[in-house]
Every structure is written in structure tokens, then in C-alpha cells.
Coordinates of C-alpha atoms and ligand atoms in Angstrom, one line a residue:
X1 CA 0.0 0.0 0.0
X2 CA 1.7 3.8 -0.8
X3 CA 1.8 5.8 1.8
X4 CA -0.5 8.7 2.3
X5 CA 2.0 11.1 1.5
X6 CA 3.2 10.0 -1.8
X7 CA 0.0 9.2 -3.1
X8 CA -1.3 12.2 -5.4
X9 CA -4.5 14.1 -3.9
X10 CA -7.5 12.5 -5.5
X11 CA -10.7 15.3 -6.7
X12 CA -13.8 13.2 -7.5
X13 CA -17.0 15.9 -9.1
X14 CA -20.5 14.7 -9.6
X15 CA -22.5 17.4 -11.9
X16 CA -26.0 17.8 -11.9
X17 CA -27.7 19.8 -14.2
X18 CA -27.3 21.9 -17.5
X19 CA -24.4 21.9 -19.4
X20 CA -22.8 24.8 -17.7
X21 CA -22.6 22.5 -14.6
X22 CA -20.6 20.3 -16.9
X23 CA -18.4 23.1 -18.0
X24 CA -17.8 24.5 -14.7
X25 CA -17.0 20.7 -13.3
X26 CA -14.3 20.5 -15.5
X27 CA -12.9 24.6 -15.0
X28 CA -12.6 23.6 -11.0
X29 CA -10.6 19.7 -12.1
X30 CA -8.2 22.5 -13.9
X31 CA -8.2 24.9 -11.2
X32 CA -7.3 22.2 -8.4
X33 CA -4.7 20.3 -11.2
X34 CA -3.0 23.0 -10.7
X35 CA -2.3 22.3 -6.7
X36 CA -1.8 18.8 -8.2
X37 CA -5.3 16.9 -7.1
X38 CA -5.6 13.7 -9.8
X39 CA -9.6 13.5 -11.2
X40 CA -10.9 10.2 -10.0
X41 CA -14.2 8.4 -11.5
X42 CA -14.3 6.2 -8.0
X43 CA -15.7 8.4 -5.0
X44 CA -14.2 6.3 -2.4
X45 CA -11.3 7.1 -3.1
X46 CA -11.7 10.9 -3.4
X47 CA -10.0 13.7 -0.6
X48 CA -12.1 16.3 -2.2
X49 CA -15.5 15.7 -3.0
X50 CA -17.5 18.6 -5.0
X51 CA -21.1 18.2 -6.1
X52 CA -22.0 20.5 -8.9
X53 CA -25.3 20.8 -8.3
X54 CA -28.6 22.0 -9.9
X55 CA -31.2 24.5 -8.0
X56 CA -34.1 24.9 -11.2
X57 CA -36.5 22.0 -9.9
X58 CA -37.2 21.3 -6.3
X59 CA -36.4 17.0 -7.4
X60 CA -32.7 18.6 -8.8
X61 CA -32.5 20.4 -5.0
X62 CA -33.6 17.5 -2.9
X63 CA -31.2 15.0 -4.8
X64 CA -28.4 16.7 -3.3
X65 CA -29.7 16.1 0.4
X66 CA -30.1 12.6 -0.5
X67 CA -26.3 12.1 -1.7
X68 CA -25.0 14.6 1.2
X69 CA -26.8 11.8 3.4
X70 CA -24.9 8.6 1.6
X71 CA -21.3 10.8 1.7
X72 CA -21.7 10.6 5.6
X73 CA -20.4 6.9 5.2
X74 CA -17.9 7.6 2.9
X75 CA -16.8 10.4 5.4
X76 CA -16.4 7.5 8.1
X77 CA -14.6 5.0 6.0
X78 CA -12.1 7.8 4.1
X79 CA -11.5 8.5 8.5
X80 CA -10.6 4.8 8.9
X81 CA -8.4 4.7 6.5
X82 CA -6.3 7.7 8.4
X83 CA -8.0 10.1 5.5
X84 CA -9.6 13.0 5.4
X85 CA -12.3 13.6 2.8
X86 CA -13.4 17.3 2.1
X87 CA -16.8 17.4 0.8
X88 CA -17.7 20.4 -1.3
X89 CA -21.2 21.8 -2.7
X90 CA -20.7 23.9 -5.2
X91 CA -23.6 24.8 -8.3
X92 CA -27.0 26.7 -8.2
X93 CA -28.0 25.1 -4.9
X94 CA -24.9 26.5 -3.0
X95 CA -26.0 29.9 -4.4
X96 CA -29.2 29.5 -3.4
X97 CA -29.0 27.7 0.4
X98 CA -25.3 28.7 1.3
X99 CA -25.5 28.2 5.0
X100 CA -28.9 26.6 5.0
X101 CA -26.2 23.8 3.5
X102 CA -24.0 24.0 6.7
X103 CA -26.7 23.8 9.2
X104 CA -29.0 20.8 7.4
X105 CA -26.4 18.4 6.4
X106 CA -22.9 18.3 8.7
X107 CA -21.1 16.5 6.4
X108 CA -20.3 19.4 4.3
X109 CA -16.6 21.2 5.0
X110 CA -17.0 23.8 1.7
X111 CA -19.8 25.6 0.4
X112 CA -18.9 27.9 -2.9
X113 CA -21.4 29.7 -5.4
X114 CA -20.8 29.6 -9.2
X115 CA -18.9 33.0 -9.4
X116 CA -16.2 31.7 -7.0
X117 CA -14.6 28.4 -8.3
X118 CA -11.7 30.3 -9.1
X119 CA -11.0 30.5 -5.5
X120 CA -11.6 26.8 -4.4
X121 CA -7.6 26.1 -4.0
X122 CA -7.8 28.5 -0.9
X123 CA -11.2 27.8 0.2
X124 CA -10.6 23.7 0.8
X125 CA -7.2 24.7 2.3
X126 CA -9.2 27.1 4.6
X127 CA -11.5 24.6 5.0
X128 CA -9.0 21.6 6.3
X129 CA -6.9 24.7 8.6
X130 CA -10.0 26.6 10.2
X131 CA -12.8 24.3 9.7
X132 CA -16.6 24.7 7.7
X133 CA -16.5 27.4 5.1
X134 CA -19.6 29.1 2.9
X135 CA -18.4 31.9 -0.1
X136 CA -21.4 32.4 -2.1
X137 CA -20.6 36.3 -3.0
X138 CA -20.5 37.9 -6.2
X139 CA -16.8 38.6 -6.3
X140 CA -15.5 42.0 -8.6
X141 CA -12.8 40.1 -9.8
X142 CA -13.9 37.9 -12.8
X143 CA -13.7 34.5 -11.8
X144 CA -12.5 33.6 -15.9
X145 CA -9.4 35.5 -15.9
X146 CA -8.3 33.1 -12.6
X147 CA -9.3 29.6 -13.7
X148 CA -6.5 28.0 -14.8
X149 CA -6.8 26.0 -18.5
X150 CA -6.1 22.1 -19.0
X151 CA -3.1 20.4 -20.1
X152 CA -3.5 19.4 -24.2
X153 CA -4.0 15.8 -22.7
X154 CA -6.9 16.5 -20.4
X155 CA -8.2 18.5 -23.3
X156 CA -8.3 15.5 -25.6
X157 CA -9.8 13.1 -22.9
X158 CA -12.2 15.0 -22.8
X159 CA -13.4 14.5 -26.2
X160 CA -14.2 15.9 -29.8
X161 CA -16.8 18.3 -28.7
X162 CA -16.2 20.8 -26.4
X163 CA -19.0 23.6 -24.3
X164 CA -17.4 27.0 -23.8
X165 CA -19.2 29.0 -22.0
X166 CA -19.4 32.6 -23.5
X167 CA -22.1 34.3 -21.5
X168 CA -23.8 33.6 -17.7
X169 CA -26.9 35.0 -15.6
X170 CA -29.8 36.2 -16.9
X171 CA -31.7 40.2 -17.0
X172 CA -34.9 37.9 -18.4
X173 CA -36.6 37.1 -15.0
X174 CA -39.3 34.4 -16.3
X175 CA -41.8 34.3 -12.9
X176 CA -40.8 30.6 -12.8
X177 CA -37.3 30.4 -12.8
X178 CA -34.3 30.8 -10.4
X179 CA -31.4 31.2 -12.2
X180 CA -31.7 35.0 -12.6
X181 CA -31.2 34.9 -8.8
X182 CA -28.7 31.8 -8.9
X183 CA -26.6 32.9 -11.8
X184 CA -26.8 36.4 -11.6
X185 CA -26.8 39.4 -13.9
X186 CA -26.2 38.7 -17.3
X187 CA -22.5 38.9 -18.1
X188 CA -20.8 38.4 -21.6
X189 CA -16.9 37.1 -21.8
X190 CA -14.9 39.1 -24.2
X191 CA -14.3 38.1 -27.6
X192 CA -10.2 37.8 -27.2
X193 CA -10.4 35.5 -24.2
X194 CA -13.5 33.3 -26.2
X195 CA -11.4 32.8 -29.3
X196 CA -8.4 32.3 -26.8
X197 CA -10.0 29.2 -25.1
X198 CA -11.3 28.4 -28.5
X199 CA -7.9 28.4 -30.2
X200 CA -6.3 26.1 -27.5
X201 CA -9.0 23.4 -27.4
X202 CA -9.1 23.2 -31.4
X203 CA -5.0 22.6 -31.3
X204 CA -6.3 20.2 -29.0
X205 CA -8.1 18.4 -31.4
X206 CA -11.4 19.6 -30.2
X207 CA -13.7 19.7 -33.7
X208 CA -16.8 21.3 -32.6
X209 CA -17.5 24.1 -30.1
X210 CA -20.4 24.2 -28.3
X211 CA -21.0 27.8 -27.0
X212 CA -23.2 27.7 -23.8
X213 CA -24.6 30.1 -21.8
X214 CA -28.0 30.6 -19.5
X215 CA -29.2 33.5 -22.5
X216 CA -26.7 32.6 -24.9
X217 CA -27.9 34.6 -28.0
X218 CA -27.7 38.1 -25.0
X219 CA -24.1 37.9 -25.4
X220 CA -22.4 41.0 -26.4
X221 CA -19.2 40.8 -25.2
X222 CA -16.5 43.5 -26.5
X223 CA -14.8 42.6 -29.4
X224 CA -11.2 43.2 -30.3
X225 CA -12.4 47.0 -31.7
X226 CA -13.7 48.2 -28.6
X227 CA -17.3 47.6 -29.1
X228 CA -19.9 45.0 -28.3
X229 CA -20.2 42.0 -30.7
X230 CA -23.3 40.4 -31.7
X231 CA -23.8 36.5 -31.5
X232 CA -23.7 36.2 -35.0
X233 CA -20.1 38.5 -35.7
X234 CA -18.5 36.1 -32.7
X235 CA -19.4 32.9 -34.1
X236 CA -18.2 33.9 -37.8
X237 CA -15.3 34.5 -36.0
X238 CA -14.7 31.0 -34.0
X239 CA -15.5 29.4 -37.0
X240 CA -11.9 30.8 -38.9
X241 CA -10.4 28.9 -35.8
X242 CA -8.2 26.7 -37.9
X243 CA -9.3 22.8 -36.8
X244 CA -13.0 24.3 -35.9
X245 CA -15.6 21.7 -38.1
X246 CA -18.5 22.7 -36.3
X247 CA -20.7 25.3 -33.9
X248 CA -23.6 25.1 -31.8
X249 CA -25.0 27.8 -29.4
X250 CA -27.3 26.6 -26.3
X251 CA -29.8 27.9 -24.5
X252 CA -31.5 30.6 -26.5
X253 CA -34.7 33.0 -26.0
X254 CA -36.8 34.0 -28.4
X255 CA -36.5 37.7 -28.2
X256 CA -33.0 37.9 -29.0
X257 CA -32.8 36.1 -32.4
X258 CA -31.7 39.5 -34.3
X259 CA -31.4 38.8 -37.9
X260 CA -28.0 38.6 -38.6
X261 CA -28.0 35.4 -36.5
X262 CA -30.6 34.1 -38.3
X263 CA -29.1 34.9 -41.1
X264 CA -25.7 32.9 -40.3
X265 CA -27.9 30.2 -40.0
X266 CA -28.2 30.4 -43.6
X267 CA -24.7 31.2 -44.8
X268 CA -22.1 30.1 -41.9
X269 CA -21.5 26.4 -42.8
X270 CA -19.4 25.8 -39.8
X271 CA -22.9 26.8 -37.8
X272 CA -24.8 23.5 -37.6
X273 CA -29.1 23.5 -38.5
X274 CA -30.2 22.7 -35.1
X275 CA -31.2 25.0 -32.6
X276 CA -32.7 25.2 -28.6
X277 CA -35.4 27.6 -28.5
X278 CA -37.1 27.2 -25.0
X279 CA -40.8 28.5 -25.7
X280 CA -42.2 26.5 -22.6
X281 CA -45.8 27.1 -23.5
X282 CA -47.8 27.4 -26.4
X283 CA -50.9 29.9 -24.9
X284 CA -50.6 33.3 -24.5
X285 CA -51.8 33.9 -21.0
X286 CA -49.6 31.8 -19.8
X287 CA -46.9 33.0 -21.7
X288 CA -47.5 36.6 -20.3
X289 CA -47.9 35.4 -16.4
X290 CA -44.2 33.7 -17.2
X291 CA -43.0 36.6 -18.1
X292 CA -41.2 35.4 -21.3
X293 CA -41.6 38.4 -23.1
X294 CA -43.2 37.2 -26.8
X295 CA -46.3 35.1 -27.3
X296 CA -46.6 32.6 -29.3
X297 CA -47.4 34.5 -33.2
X298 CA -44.0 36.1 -32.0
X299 CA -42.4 32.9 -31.5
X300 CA -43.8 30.9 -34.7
X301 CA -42.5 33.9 -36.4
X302 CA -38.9 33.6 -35.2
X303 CA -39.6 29.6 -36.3
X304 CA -40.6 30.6 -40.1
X305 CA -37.7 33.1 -39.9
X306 CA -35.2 30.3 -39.2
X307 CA -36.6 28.2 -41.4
X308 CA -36.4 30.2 -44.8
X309 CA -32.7 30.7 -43.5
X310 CA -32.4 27.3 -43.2
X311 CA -35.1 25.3 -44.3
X312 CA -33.4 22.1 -42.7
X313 CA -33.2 23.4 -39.6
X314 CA -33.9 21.1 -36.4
X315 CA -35.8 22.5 -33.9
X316 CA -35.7 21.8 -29.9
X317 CA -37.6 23.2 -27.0
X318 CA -38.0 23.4 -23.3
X319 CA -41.9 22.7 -21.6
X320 CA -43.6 23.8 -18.4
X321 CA -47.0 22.1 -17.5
X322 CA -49.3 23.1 -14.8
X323 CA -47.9 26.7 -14.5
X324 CA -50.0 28.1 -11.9
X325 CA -53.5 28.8 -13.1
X326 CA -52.9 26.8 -16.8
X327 CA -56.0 25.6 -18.0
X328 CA -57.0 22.3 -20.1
X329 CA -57.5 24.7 -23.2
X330 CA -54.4 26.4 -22.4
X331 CA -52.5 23.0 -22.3
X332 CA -54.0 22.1 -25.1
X333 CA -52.8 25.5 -27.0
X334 CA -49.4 23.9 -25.8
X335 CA -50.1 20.4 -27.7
X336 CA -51.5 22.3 -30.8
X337 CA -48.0 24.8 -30.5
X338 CA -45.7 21.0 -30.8
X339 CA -48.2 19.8 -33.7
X340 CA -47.4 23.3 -35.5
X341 CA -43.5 23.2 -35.3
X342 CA -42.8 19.7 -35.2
X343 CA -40.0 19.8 -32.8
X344 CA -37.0 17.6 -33.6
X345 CA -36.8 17.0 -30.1
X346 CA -37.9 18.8 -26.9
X347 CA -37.9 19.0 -22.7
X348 CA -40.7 19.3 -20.5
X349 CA -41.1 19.9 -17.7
X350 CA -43.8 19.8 -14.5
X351 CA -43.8 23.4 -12.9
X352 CA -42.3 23.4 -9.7
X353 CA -42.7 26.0 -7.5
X354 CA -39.2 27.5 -6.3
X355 CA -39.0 29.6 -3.4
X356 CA -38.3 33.3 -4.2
X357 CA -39.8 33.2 -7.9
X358 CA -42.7 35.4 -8.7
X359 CA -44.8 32.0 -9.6
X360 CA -44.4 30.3 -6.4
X361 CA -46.9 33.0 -4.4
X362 CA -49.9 32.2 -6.7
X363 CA -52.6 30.7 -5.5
X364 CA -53.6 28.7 -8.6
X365 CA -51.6 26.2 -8.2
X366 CA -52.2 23.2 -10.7
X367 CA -52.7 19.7 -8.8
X368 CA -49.9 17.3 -9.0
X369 CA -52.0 14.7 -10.5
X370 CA -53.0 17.2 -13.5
X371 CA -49.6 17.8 -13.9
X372 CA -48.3 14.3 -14.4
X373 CA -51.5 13.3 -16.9
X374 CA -50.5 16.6 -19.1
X375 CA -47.0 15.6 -18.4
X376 CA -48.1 12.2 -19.8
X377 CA -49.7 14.0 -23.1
X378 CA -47.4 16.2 -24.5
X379 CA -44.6 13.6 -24.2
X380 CA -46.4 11.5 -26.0
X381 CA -46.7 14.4 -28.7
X382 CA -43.1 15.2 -28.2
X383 CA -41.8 11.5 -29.0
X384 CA -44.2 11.2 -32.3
X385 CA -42.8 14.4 -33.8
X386 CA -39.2 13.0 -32.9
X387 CA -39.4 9.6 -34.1
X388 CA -40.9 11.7 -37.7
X389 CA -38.2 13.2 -37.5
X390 CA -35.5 10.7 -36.9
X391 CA -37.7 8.7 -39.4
X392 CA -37.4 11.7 -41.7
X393 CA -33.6 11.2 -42.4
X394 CA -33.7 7.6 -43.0
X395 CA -32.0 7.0 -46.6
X396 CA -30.6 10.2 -46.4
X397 CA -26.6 11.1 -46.9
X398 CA -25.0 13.3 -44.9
X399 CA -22.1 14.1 -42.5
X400 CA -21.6 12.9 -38.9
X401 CA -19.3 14.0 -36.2
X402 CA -17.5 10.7 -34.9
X403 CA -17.1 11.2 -31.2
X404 CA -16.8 7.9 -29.3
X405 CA -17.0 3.8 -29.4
X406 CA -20.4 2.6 -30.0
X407 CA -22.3 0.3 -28.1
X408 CA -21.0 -2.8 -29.9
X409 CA -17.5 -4.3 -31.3
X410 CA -16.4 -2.2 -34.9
X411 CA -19.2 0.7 -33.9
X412 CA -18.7 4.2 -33.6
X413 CA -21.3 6.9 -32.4
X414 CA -21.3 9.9 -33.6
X415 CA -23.4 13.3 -33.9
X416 CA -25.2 13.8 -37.7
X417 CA -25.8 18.1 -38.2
X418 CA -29.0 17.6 -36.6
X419 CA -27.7 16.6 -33.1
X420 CA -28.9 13.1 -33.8
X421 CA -26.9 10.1 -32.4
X422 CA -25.4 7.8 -35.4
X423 CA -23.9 4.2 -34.4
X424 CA -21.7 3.2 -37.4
X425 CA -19.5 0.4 -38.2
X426 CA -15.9 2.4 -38.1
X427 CA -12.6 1.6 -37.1
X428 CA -11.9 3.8 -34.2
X429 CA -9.4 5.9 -35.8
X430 CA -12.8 7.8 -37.2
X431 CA -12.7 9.4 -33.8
X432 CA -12.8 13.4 -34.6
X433 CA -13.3 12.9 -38.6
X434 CA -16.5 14.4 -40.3
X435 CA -17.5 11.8 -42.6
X436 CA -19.9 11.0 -44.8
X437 CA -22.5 8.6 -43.8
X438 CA -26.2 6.7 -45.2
X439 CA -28.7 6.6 -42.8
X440 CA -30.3 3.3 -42.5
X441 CA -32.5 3.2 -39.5
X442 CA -33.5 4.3 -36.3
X443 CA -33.0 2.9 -32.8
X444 CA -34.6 4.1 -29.8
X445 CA -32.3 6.8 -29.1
X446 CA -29.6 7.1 -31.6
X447 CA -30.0 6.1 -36.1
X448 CA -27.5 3.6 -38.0
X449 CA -25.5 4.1 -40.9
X450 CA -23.3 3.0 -43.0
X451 CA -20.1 5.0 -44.0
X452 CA -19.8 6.2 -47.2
X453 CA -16.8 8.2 -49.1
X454 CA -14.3 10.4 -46.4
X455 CA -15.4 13.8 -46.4
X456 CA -13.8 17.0 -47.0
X457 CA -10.7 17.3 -45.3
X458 CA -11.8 20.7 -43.8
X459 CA -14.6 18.9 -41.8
X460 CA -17.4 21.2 -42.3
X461 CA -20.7 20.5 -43.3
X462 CA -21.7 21.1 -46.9
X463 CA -23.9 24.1 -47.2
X464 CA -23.2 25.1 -50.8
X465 CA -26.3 26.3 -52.2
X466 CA -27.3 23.0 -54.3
X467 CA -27.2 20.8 -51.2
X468 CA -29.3 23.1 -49.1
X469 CA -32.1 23.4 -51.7
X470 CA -31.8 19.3 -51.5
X471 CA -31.8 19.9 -47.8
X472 CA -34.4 17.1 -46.2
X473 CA -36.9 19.2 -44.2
X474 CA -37.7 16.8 -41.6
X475 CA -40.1 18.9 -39.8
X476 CA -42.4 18.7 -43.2
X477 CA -42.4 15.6 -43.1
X478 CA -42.8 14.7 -39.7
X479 CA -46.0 17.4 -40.0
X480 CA -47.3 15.2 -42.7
X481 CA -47.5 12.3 -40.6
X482 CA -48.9 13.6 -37.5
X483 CA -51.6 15.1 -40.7
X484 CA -50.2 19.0 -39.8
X485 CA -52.8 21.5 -38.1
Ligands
5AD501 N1 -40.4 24.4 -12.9 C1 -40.3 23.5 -14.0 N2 -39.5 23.7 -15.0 C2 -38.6 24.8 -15.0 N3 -37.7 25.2 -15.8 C3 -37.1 26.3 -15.3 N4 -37.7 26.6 -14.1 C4 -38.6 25.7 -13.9 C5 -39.6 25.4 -12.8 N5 -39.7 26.3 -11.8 C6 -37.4 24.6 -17.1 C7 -37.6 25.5 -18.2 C8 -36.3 25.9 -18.7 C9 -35.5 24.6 -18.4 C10 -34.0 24.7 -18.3 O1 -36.0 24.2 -17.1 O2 -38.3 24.8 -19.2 O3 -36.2 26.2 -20.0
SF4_502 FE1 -34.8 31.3 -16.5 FE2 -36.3 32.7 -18.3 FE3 -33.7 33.4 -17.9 FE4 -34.3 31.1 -19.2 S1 -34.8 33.2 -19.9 S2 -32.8 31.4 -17.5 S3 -36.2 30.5 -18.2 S4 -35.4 33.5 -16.4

């Protein structure tokens, strides 16, 4: 057995959540590498212990009280062992509870908000020397310019795709949601240290860039003139990142589509036809007591708009049932919204109330039970407009993404331009190619193909102007088979 002392400091994080949960898991693994801790996939044998964790749904909240209850043994047998293991809460529900933390569940040495992972080096050292710490503040500094990046190797362990995140908080304040008080103000990273981080993974051998943010398409960060850049000027930008095959942007609202991102949705082939547009309701009184800002003539309108940019275009969305006071005609406005578009794929959601959200005061509340049988209903809608779909691009050519070993011997998953799961027979040297591809069939959460010529050495998608007039346009078809509106 090696001694305590020689054996490297072992970090173990568990992420909960959106993607930016993801993305900040791996930022605090960089910022501890640096004070040498070794990522472990094996709790047990962790010193620190950090749960990323989620604050939007009260079930996301209450997990975390669960697994702070199993840690307790883990605590005890790590103390057996002559170890000490530092349990950390970091994520939306350290924002949101900070001490509350401390006092309901003793196990916890460390509790740090989202704008302080940049300090967790000193704050588990304080927390080992003077005993249970909370630092949920909004610091001045910004925590980006003191998170330390990954080694090339890390980098590449970690895969094909990569999320950046390029904006955080949100000004929107939907009467539902927390994160406008759990993330904060909206803030936008400047353009220099985006293409920075973008630059380093892509030498990495990172192909496609995944920008994320809570109101992505808000950014404006400055640019390299002085001024603030749209959405639309930055990606054009990340997509001259030599090594860059592809870009994706997640989660988006509705009111700030501007045109000219639209428009790249057209014309910037690196900028793959798929996009997440939460609408989370399809009735207009409800769309109002959320807050959100458009109703849902405004919304079909942004649709159409994408569309004739990009007629191929994949949509995804984000659901709420039972808001407060929702009626069955309103859910039904809901349904009829999924049978107009034809999502390619979508979230929903039952409303949970969350403390210190406009929503949560109102008296309407909608019964559980009416939430789970509306729950029930527009899944259902929501998995025939998918399988369309999915269905749609059967016996269709185009290019996937390879990313990873399949499920079986010889297979290879990758992602086609629609976000779609692809298993293909490939030899695993595929991994980071964009190839061309048939699509044979569908499986219950991923399509086959078969691989056809290599593709373009450059990787990107075709998007001359002959292949998008061929462009499939699953949503037409998948609105043909539920028989359209
Ligand atoms: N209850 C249910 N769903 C919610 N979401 C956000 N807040 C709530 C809530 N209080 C959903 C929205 C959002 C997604 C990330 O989570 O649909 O788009
Ligand atoms: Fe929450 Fe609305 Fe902001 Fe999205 S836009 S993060 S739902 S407040």
C-alpha cells in the first residue's frame, strides 16, 4: 500500500444539471490540477469531494440532500483509512442555500457559489486549517481570468466536442425560474479570451465548439475593436479557428434572435441546423404570467424566420405544464404549438414552485396529478414528432461527427448536423473525422448508418447552395405524418 504522503491528492465531481454545470466541473478539475489533485471516477477514493449541483426544480435540490446523506459513510470509512475527505457543494444550490447547507447536512466542510470556483484552492485549504466554510458572494474580480486552463491531454480526454461558456446570468426574469437569482446578472466574456480558449482546445483536437450560456444569444461581449459583438459577428469568427468543423450555441430566447444570427444560419457552414429555442408554452396567458416576453405569433414567427434561412433546420424546445392557473384549453394550445412546429426534439417539464420566484406566491396552483397526466400527453406528442423526424432522415446522406465507441464491437457513435446520435461500423481511428454517412435506420435513441466516401478534409458541413435546396426538411415531413394542423 503507498503511503499517504506520496500518493497524489484525489478530486472526485459529480455534476448535476445543464451543461454549464458540466463546464464549470471541468474549470474547477483545472483549477485544483493546478495544486496537483488527480480527477478520480471512483468516490471512495476521493479527498475532495465537490457536487456540482442543480437549484431549477425542487427534485434537482432534494437529490443533493439525499447524496450529502450517503457521503456521511464515505466520510467514516475515508476516517478509517487515516484520511480526510473534504466534501464540497458547489452549483446553483450553494447559491441559493449557502448556509442553510451548513446547518441541514454536517457532512459538508465547503460551500462555494458559481462565481467563486476560481478560489476553491484556498477555500478547501481554509477549510481543512479553520474548519466549515460558505463563499457564495458575487466577487468584482472575474472569476474567468483566474481559472487555470487544461493540459492538451486533459483536453483531448475529454473528447471531440467541447461547451465554452461565452455568457452567464440572466436580465430575463421568467416568474418561474431561479437562475436570474442563482446565476446572476447577465454577463458576456470578451471576444479575445473566447477565441483564446477556443484556439487552445481546437490545437487540442477539439472539432466542434459548443457555445453555452443561461441566455446565450444576449451575449455582447466586446470585441477586439472596442465595441460590443453580436452573436452572430462572434461565431463567424470562431468558425476561422483553424481545426473548428463545427458550432452550436445553447440555451436561446426568443426575443434575442436578431437577424443577422438568423441569417448565419443560412450562410455560416461551420454553424450546424439545429437549434434550442425554450418556448415553454404554447398559450398566450400563460406565456405573459411567465413573463417570457413574446407570445406565441412572435415565436412561430422567429420559427418561419429560421426556417427560410435554413429550411433544414432542427428544432428543440423546453416545456412547463401546470404553470400556476394553466387551464386544459391552455395546455391544449401547448399540444397544438408542438403539432405546428414539429420539434425535432424537446424537454418538459412539470412546474415546480421555487421559493423566491414570482410564480411560487400564486394561489392557482395546478394539482400534482393534473400535472403528471398533461406531463403524460405532451410527451407523447413530443416522441411522435421526434421519431418523424428521426424517421425523416432515414435514406438520407449526410455528414456525422465521430465522437466515441459505439455500443457494440467495430461501432462508432457519432453526432449527424441535426444533433442526432449515429452508431456506425468504423474503425476507431474515425474518432474526430466528419465523414460521410447513409442513414439506415433508427434505434430508440440514436440512427444507423453506414459510411460512405471520407469527407472534406476541412470537416465542415456542406452548405453550398445545391445541397441546401436538396436539404431534407424533416419537420415537413414529420407534420405530414402527425396530418399537420
Ligand atoms: N419548474 C419547472 N421547469 C422549470 N424550468 C425552469 N424553471 C422551472 C420550474 N420552476 C425549465 C424551463 C427551462 C428549463 C431549463 O427548465 O423549461 O427552459
Ligand atoms: Fe430562466 Fe427565463 Fe432566464 Fe431562461 S430566460 S434562465 S427560463 S429567467
Amino acid at each position: 500500500m503507498s503511503s499517504v504522503t506520496s500518493r497524489p491528492r484525489k478530486l472526485y465531481v459529480k455534476s448535476y444539471g445543464c451543461q454549464m454545470n458540466v463546464y464549470d466541473s471541468q474549470r474547477m478539475a483545472d483549477v485544483l490540477a493546478r495544486e496537483g489533485y488527480v480527477e478520480t471516477s471512483m468516490p471512495d477514493d476521493a479527498d475532495v469531494l465537490v457536487l456540482n449541483t442543480c437549484h431549477i426544480r425542487e427534485k434537482a435540490a432534494e437529490k443533493v440532500y439525499s447524496e450529502l446523506g450517503r457521503l456521511r459513510v464515505l466520510k467514516q470509512a475515508a476516517a478509517l483509512e487515516g484520511r480526510s475527505l473534504t466534501v464540497a457543494v458547489a452549483g446553483c444550490v450553494a447559491q441559493a442555500e449557502g448556509e442553510e447547507i451548513i446547518r441541514r447536512a454536517p457532512v459538508v466542510d465547503l460551500v462555494v457559489g458559481p462565481q467563486n470556483y476560481h478560489r476553491l484552492p484556498d477555500l478547501v485549504a481554509r477549510a481543512a486549517r479553520d474548519g466549515r466554510v460558505v463563499d457564495t458572494e458575487f466577487p468584482a474580480e472575474d472569476k474567468f481570468d483566474h481559472l487555470a486552463a487544461p493540459s492538451a491531454a486533459v483536453t483531448r480526454s475529454r473528447g471531440v466536442t467541447a461547451f465554452v461558456t461565452v455568457q452567464e446570468g440572466c436580465d430575463k426574469f421568467c416568474t418561474f425560474c431561479v437562475v436570474p437569482y442563482t446565476r446572476g446578472a447577465e454577463f458576456s466574456r470578451p471576444v479575445a479570451k473566447i477565441v483564446a480558449e477556443v484556439e487552445r482546445l481546437a490545437d487540442a483536437g477539439v472539432r466542434e465548439i459548443r457555445l453555452i450560456g443561461q441566455n446565450v444569444n444576449a451575449w455582447h461581449g466586446e470585441g477586439p475593436d472596442g465595441r460590443a459583438w453580436t452573436l452572430a459577428q462572434l461565431l463567424y469568427r470562431l468558425a476561422a479557428v483553424p481545426g473548428v468543423a463545427r458550432l452550436r450555441y445553447t440555451t436561446s430566447h426568443p426575443r434575442d434572435m436578431d437577424e443577422a444570427l438568423i441569417a448565419a444560419h443560412g450562410e455560416l457552414p461551420a454553424l450546424m441546423p439545429q437549434l434550442h429555442l425554450p418556448v415553454q408554452s404554447g398559450s398566450d396567458r400563460v406565456l405573459a404570467a411567465m413573463n417570457r416576453k413574446h407570445d406565441r405569433a412572435e415565436f412561430l414567427a422567429v420559427v418561419a424566420r429560421l426556417r427560410a434561412a435554413r429550411p433544414d433546420i432542427a428544432m428543440s424546445s423546453d416545456f412547463i405544464v401546470g404553470f400556476p392557473g394553466e387551464t386544459e384549453q391552455e395546455f391544449r394550445d401547448t399540444l397544438a404549438l408542438v403539432d405546428e412546429v414539429g420539434f425535432a426534439s424537446a424537454y418538459s417539464f412539470k412546474y415546480s414552485s421555487r421559493p423566491g420566484t414570482p410564480a411560487a406566491d400564486s394561489e392557482n396552483q395546478v394539482s400534482e396529478a393534473e400535472k403528471t397526466e398533461r406531463l403524460a400527453r405532451l410527451q407523447a406528442r413530443i416522441d411522435f414528432h421526434a421519431a418523424a423526424f428521426n424517421a425523416a432522415t432515414v435514406g438520407r446522406t449526410t455528414e456525422v461527427l465521430f465522437e466515441s465507441t459505439g455500443r457494440h464491437d467495430g461501432q462508432m457513435t457519432g453526432r449527424s448536423p441535426w444533433m442526432q446520435s449515429v452508431q456506425v461500423m468504423a474503425p476507431a481511428s474515425v474518432k474526430g473525422e466528419v465523414l460521410t454517412v447513409r442513414i439506415t435506420g433508427t434505434g430508440t435513441n440514436s440512427l444507423y448508418g453506414a459510411l460512405l466516401a471520407p469527407a472534406r478534409h476541412d470537416g465542415a458541413a456542406p452548405n453550398d447552395t445545391a445541397s441546401r435546396n436538396e436539404a431534407l426538411r424533416p419537420h415537413e415531413a414529420a407534420r405530414a405524418a402527425s396530418g399537420g394542423l
